[in-house]
Amino acid sequence: MHNVTANGATIPALGFGTFRMPGPDVLRIVPHALKVGFRHVDTAQIYGNEAEVGEAIVNSGVARGDIFLTTKVWVENYRHDAFLASVDESLKKLKTDYVDLLLLHWPNEAVSFAEQIGALNAVKEVGKVRHIGVSNFNTDLMAESVKLSKAPIVTNQIEYHPYLNQDIVIEAARKAGMAITGYYGMADGKVFTDPVLKDIAARHGKSVAQVVLRWLVQQDGVIALSKTVGEARAAENFAIFDFALSTDEMAAIHGLAKTDGRIVSPDGLAPVWDKAA
């Protein structure tokens, strides 16, 4: 495991995601993921499983201080008082008095951006969160968040996989000292049948999932979230730090990007996305 440093935060480069993961699965798989070596766990208010994530961490035998824990505030909670109350509720569910990283989950124009960023800063100032960031923001929104925030913005969590060119957002993040946290790395399963990825995986004696996760974390300033409910797959997903992809292999994977590669773009939430170069 290596870490990504971004605006004062040190973040494990490989995280364990819990999106669409039912509570019973969380209680079973998160302690196992921590046992095999994961030290970065990602959840969100809207996932409906913060309580199980908290319980799983408590029951894992791994000290809270050794785990980098991220959650995200849902868009309906962006007004200042609701924001503060929702963070308190998240902390109660997560059975902790702080989270390592708190993100705005999606843009929401119904609440002023200054109010949203102000609330993020307010919970940081009182020690309830160590670092703050954003999710699903385009470059304009990223720049605005950096400008409005007293505390450093450390990451933008976005969809990122071999079929979606995110160079523009990644470059903007680097210039601002931010990391990019990539979700949906497996492109909803599309990667598993890709001949280019299968060939690279065979060459290294690794799985396609391992190759994709390696491709993500091998990029400067990129953090990858992996997700599985299978014990064997969790251990496999973590075993990506004993090999490296060549420059040609990295380029071949970048070359899989398509103009219509984006999968996640919900109406009413998604911003106007930056067009790939």
Tab-separated table of C-alpha atoms in Angstrom:
chain	number	residue	atom	x	y	z
A	1	MET	CA	0.000	0.000	0.000
A	2	HIS	CA	1.213	3.484	-0.733
A	3	ASN	CA	-0.314	6.790	0.276
A	4	VAL	CA	-1.342	9.834	-1.712
A	5	THR	CA	-0.584	13.204	-0.156
A	6	ALA	CA	-2.861	16.088	-1.064
A	7	ASN	CA	-3.044	19.510	0.583
A	8	GLY	CA	-1.901	18.173	3.945
A	9	ALA	CA	-3.866	14.912	3.895
A	10	THR	CA	-2.216	11.496	3.708
A	11	ILE	CA	-4.688	9.100	2.122
A	12	PRO	CA	-4.202	5.364	1.474
A	13	ALA	CA	-4.147	4.998	-2.314
A	14	LEU	CA	-6.539	2.055	-2.290
A	15	GLY	CA	-9.884	2.386	-0.563
A	16	PHE	CA	-12.696	-0.066	0.157
A	17	GLY	CA	-16.028	1.258	-1.120
A	18	THR	CA	-19.487	0.365	0.196
A	19	PHE	CA	-21.820	1.852	-2.438
A	20	ARG	CA	-25.022	-0.218	-2.823
A	21	MET	CA	-23.762	-2.614	-0.163
A	22	PRO	CA	-26.494	-3.947	2.159
A	23	GLY	CA	-25.876	-3.829	5.894
A	24	PRO	CA	-25.330	-7.585	6.399
A	25	ASP	CA	-22.701	-7.612	3.650
A	26	VAL	CA	-20.979	-4.594	5.213
A	27	LEU	CA	-20.834	-6.317	8.605
A	28	ARG	CA	-19.248	-9.391	7.003
A	29	ILE	CA	-16.893	-7.963	4.399
A	30	VAL	CA	-15.512	-4.733	5.913
A	31	PRO	CA	-13.740	-6.507	8.820
A	32	HIS	CA	-12.348	-8.987	6.272
A	33	ALA	CA	-11.136	-6.155	4.029
A	34	LEU	CA	-9.385	-4.575	7.000
A	35	LYS	CA	-7.869	-7.953	7.886
A	36	VAL	CA	-6.321	-8.337	4.426
A	37	GLY	CA	-4.803	-4.868	4.643
A	38	PHE	CA	-7.255	-2.158	3.562
A	39	ARG	CA	-6.982	0.955	5.722
A	40	HIS	CA	-9.279	3.305	3.813
A	41	VAL	CA	-13.064	2.838	3.986
A	42	ASP	CA	-15.570	4.912	2.013
A	43	THR	CA	-19.280	5.351	2.711
A	44	ALA	CA	-21.943	8.074	2.425
A	45	GLN	CA	-25.146	9.214	4.103
A	46	ILE	CA	-27.232	8.192	1.092
A	47	TYR	CA	-25.792	4.648	1.072
A	48	GLY	CA	-27.841	3.860	4.176
A	49	ASN	CA	-25.085	1.755	5.705
A	50	GLU	CA	-23.049	4.146	7.873
A	51	ALA	CA	-24.231	2.359	11.047
A	52	GLU	CA	-23.034	-1.001	9.737
A	53	VAL	CA	-19.726	0.495	8.569
A	54	GLY	CA	-19.220	1.897	12.064
A	55	GLU	CA	-20.081	-1.413	13.703
A	56	ALA	CA	-17.814	-3.321	11.294
A	57	ILE	CA	-14.872	-1.045	12.093
A	58	VAL	CA	-15.434	-1.393	15.850
A	59	ASN	CA	-15.607	-5.194	15.484
A	60	SER	CA	-12.618	-5.459	13.158
A	61	GLY	CA	-9.925	-5.356	15.789
A	62	VAL	CA	-8.156	-2.597	13.833
A	63	ALA	CA	-7.684	0.618	15.774
A	64	ARG	CA	-9.872	3.508	14.602
A	65	GLY	CA	-6.803	5.706	14.349
A	66	ASP	CA	-5.283	3.333	11.787
A	67	ILE	CA	-8.274	3.649	9.434
A	68	PHE	CA	-8.917	6.506	6.999
A	69	LEU	CA	-12.704	6.872	7.039
A	70	THR	CA	-14.629	8.886	4.454
A	71	THR	CA	-18.301	9.773	4.329
A	72	LYS	CA	-20.317	12.197	2.208
A	73	VAL	CA	-23.096	14.647	3.032
A	74	TRP	CA	-26.196	14.178	0.880
A	75	VAL	CA	-27.470	17.091	-1.204
A	76	GLU	CA	-30.687	17.487	0.810
A	77	ASN	CA	-28.603	18.321	3.896
A	78	TYR	CA	-26.588	21.217	2.448
A	79	ARG	CA	-28.294	24.086	4.318
A	80	HIS	CA	-26.039	25.057	7.212
A	81	ASP	CA	-28.058	23.781	10.194
A	82	ALA	CA	-29.169	20.613	8.412
A	83	PHE	CA	-25.563	20.010	7.360
A	84	LEU	CA	-24.246	20.219	10.927
A	85	ALA	CA	-27.030	17.992	12.225
A	86	SER	CA	-26.444	15.414	9.474
A	87	VAL	CA	-22.737	15.231	10.290
A	88	ASP	CA	-23.542	14.623	13.970
A	89	GLU	CA	-25.912	11.857	12.899
A	90	SER	CA	-23.253	10.328	10.642
A	91	LEU	CA	-20.697	10.358	13.457
A	92	LYS	CA	-23.183	8.682	15.784
A	93	LYS	CA	-23.898	5.962	13.216
A	94	LEU	CA	-20.215	5.515	12.439
A	95	LYS	CA	-19.458	5.196	16.166
A	96	THR	CA	-16.645	7.717	16.027
A	97	ASP	CA	-16.088	11.316	17.060
A	98	TYR	CA	-14.489	12.290	13.743
A	99	VAL	CA	-14.169	11.233	10.128
A	100	ASP	CA	-10.926	11.605	8.231
A	101	LEU	CA	-12.589	13.018	5.137
A	102	LEU	CA	-16.004	14.586	4.548
A	103	LEU	CA	-17.228	15.269	1.012
A	104	LEU	CA	-20.063	17.164	-0.610
A	105	HIS	CA	-21.620	14.252	-2.508
A	106	TRP	CA	-22.949	16.053	-5.608
A	107	PRO	CA	-23.396	19.677	-6.644
A	108	ASN	CA	-26.654	21.276	-5.499
A	109	GLU	CA	-27.541	24.713	-6.841
A	110	ALA	CA	-30.533	25.049	-4.507
A	111	VAL	CA	-28.187	26.055	-1.679
A	112	SER	CA	-25.567	28.749	-2.157
A	113	PHE	CA	-22.116	27.365	-2.739
A	114	ALA	CA	-20.714	29.652	-0.046
A	115	GLU	CA	-23.116	28.091	2.474
A	116	GLN	CA	-22.087	24.563	1.506
A	117	ILE	CA	-18.368	25.283	1.739
A	118	GLY	CA	-18.922	27.260	4.931
A	119	ALA	CA	-20.607	24.278	6.564
A	120	LEU	CA	-17.756	21.986	5.490
A	121	ASN	CA	-15.309	24.385	7.106
A	122	ALA	CA	-17.416	24.700	10.242
A	123	VAL	CA	-17.334	20.968	11.004
A	124	LYS	CA	-13.618	20.866	10.300
A	125	GLU	CA	-12.914	23.782	12.622
A	126	VAL	CA	-14.507	21.967	15.559
A	127	GLY	CA	-12.607	18.736	14.863
A	128	LYS	CA	-15.480	16.588	13.629
A	129	VAL	CA	-13.679	16.046	10.316
A	130	ARG	CA	-9.956	16.107	9.622
A	131	HIS	CA	-10.102	16.894	5.924
A	132	ILE	CA	-12.736	18.131	3.490
A	133	GLY	CA	-13.387	17.556	-0.192
A	134	VAL	CA	-15.927	17.316	-2.955
A	135	SER	CA	-17.392	14.654	-5.210
A	136	ASN	CA	-18.719	14.681	-8.770
A	137	PHE	CA	-17.540	18.253	-9.361
A	138	ASN	CA	-16.377	19.634	-12.692
A	139	THR	CA	-13.294	21.865	-12.929
A	140	ASP	CA	-15.255	25.108	-12.545
A	141	LEU	CA	-16.905	23.864	-9.344
A	142	MET	CA	-13.564	22.581	-8.059
A	143	ALA	CA	-11.965	25.994	-8.615
A	144	GLU	CA	-14.885	27.740	-6.917
A	145	SER	CA	-14.722	25.414	-3.906
A	146	VAL	CA	-10.978	26.048	-3.515
A	147	LYS	CA	-11.562	29.814	-3.728
A	148	LEU	CA	-14.362	29.833	-1.139
A	149	SER	CA	-12.808	27.436	1.381
A	150	LYS	CA	-10.598	28.500	4.274
A	151	ALA	CA	-9.411	24.917	4.747
A	152	PRO	CA	-7.719	23.025	1.913
A	153	ILE	CA	-9.909	20.936	-0.394
A	154	VAL	CA	-8.060	17.612	-0.574
A	155	THR	CA	-9.889	15.531	-3.185
A	156	ASN	CA	-12.590	15.341	-5.823
A	157	GLN	CA	-14.191	11.890	-5.910
A	158	ILE	CA	-15.281	11.125	-9.478
A	159	GLU	CA	-16.149	8.316	-11.841
A	160	TYR	CA	-12.893	7.078	-13.350
A	161	HIS	CA	-12.192	3.933	-15.348
A	162	PRO	CA	-10.428	2.975	-18.598
A	163	TYR	CA	-13.361	4.089	-20.771
A	164	LEU	CA	-13.603	7.634	-19.352
A	165	ASN	CA	-10.888	10.193	-20.009
A	166	GLN	CA	-10.611	12.405	-16.930
A	167	ASP	CA	-7.328	14.115	-17.860
A	168	ILE	CA	-8.771	17.638	-17.623
A	169	VAL	CA	-10.137	17.126	-14.104
A	170	ILE	CA	-7.003	15.292	-12.948
A	171	GLU	CA	-4.740	18.054	-14.244
A	172	ALA	CA	-6.867	20.720	-12.540
A	173	ALA	CA	-6.728	18.755	-9.281
A	174	ARG	CA	-2.942	18.440	-9.454
A	175	LYS	CA	-2.555	22.165	-10.039
A	176	ALA	CA	-4.683	22.810	-6.935
A	177	GLY	CA	-2.711	20.299	-4.838
A	178	MET	CA	-5.724	17.983	-4.719
A	179	ALA	CA	-6.038	14.247	-5.231
A	180	ILE	CA	-8.564	12.511	-7.439
A	181	THR	CA	-10.461	9.586	-5.924
A	182	GLY	CA	-11.789	7.300	-8.637
A	183	TYR	CA	-14.971	5.273	-8.235
A	184	TYR	CA	-16.623	2.815	-10.648
A	185	GLY	CA	-13.184	1.588	-11.703
A	186	MET	CA	-14.625	-1.603	-13.149
A	187	ALA	CA	-17.021	0.387	-15.360
A	188	ASP	CA	-20.012	-1.629	-14.171
A	189	GLY	CA	-18.232	-4.856	-15.140
A	190	LYS	CA	-17.354	-3.831	-18.694
A	191	VAL	CA	-13.624	-4.177	-18.054
A	192	PHE	CA	-13.790	-7.906	-17.406
A	193	THR	CA	-14.316	-8.872	-21.038
A	194	ASP	CA	-11.963	-6.295	-22.554
A	195	PRO	CA	-9.310	-8.039	-24.699
A	196	VAL	CA	-6.660	-5.365	-24.061
A	197	LEU	CA	-7.086	-5.644	-20.304
A	198	LYS	CA	-7.246	-9.445	-20.411
A	199	ASP	CA	-3.988	-9.541	-22.375
A	200	ILE	CA	-2.191	-7.249	-19.915
A	201	ALA	CA	-3.555	-9.239	-16.980
A	202	ALA	CA	-2.335	-12.532	-18.495
A	203	ARG	CA	1.120	-11.027	-19.042
A	204	HIS	CA	1.411	-10.179	-15.340
A	205	GLY	CA	-0.361	-13.237	-13.964
A	206	LYS	CA	-2.964	-10.932	-12.456
A	207	SER	CA	-6.725	-10.480	-12.785
A	208	VAL	CA	-8.321	-7.743	-14.896
A	209	ALA	CA	-9.565	-6.089	-11.694
A	210	GLN	CA	-6.019	-5.997	-10.329
A	211	VAL	CA	-4.737	-4.462	-13.553
A	212	VAL	CA	-7.399	-1.723	-13.537
A	213	LEU	CA	-6.812	-0.883	-9.874
A	214	ARG	CA	-3.060	-0.824	-10.494
A	215	TRP	CA	-3.565	1.480	-13.492
A	216	LEU	CA	-5.504	3.873	-11.279
A	217	VAL	CA	-3.103	4.003	-8.317
A	218	GLN	CA	-0.045	4.139	-10.577
A	219	GLN	CA	-1.182	7.578	-11.753
A	220	ASP	CA	0.190	10.503	-9.775
A	221	GLY	CA	-2.305	11.735	-7.200
A	222	VAL	CA	-5.015	9.167	-7.986
A	223	ILE	CA	-6.757	7.103	-5.308
A	224	ALA	CA	-8.851	4.079	-6.298
A	225	LEU	CA	-11.951	2.733	-4.581
A	226	SER	CA	-12.564	-0.970	-4.957
A	227	LYS	CA	-15.743	-2.754	-3.967
A	228	THR	CA	-16.666	-6.385	-3.564
A	229	VAL	CA	-18.762	-8.544	-1.249
A	230	GLY	CA	-16.525	-11.596	-1.808
A	231	GLU	CA	-13.751	-12.464	0.627
A	232	ALA	CA	-11.416	-13.883	-2.028
A	233	ARG	CA	-11.960	-10.908	-4.325
A	234	ALA	CA	-11.260	-8.462	-1.484
A	235	ALA	CA	-7.872	-10.066	-0.873
A	236	GLU	CA	-7.194	-10.122	-4.624
A	237	ASN	CA	-8.114	-6.442	-5.015
A	238	PHE	CA	-5.650	-5.515	-2.309
A	239	ALA	CA	-2.771	-7.438	-3.937
A	240	ILE	CA	-1.795	-4.759	-6.458
A	241	PHE	CA	1.389	-3.400	-4.931
A	242	ASP	CA	3.726	-6.212	-6.000
A	243	PHE	CA	3.754	-5.392	-9.720
A	244	ALA	CA	3.848	-2.361	-11.995
A	245	LEU	CA	2.466	-1.621	-15.437
A	246	SER	CA	4.871	-0.486	-18.131
A	247	THR	CA	4.579	2.921	-19.792
A	248	ASP	CA	3.193	1.191	-22.895
A	249	GLU	CA	0.634	-0.744	-20.845
A	250	MET	CA	-0.502	2.402	-19.040
A	251	ALA	CA	-0.897	4.129	-22.422
A	252	ALA	CA	-2.797	1.174	-23.884
A	253	ILE	CA	-5.310	1.347	-21.021
A	254	HIS	CA	-5.654	5.119	-21.386
A	255	GLY	CA	-6.313	4.465	-25.063
A	256	LEU	CA	-9.525	2.585	-24.254
A	257	ALA	CA	-11.331	5.841	-23.371
A	258	LYS	CA	-14.461	6.616	-25.392
A	259	THR	CA	-16.355	9.857	-25.930
A	260	ASP	CA	-19.476	8.218	-24.479
A	261	GLY	CA	-17.700	6.338	-21.703
A	262	ARG	CA	-19.421	8.040	-18.770
A	263	ILE	CA	-21.806	5.768	-16.858
A	264	VAL	CA	-22.867	7.852	-13.836
A	265	SER	CA	-24.687	11.109	-14.678
A	266	PRO	CA	-27.970	11.344	-12.779
A	267	ASP	CA	-30.454	13.973	-13.906
A	268	GLY	CA	-30.869	16.734	-11.379
A	269	LEU	CA	-27.497	16.045	-9.752
A	270	ALA	CA	-24.837	15.918	-12.460
A	271	PRO	CA	-23.073	19.158	-13.386
A	272	VAL	CA	-22.093	20.089	-16.930
A	273	TRP	CA	-19.153	17.748	-17.321
A	274	ASP	CA	-15.814	18.867	-18.683
A	275	LYS	CA	-15.302	17.559	-22.208
A	276	ALA	CA	-12.275	15.290	-22.608
A	277	ALA	CA	-9.437	16.737	-24.630
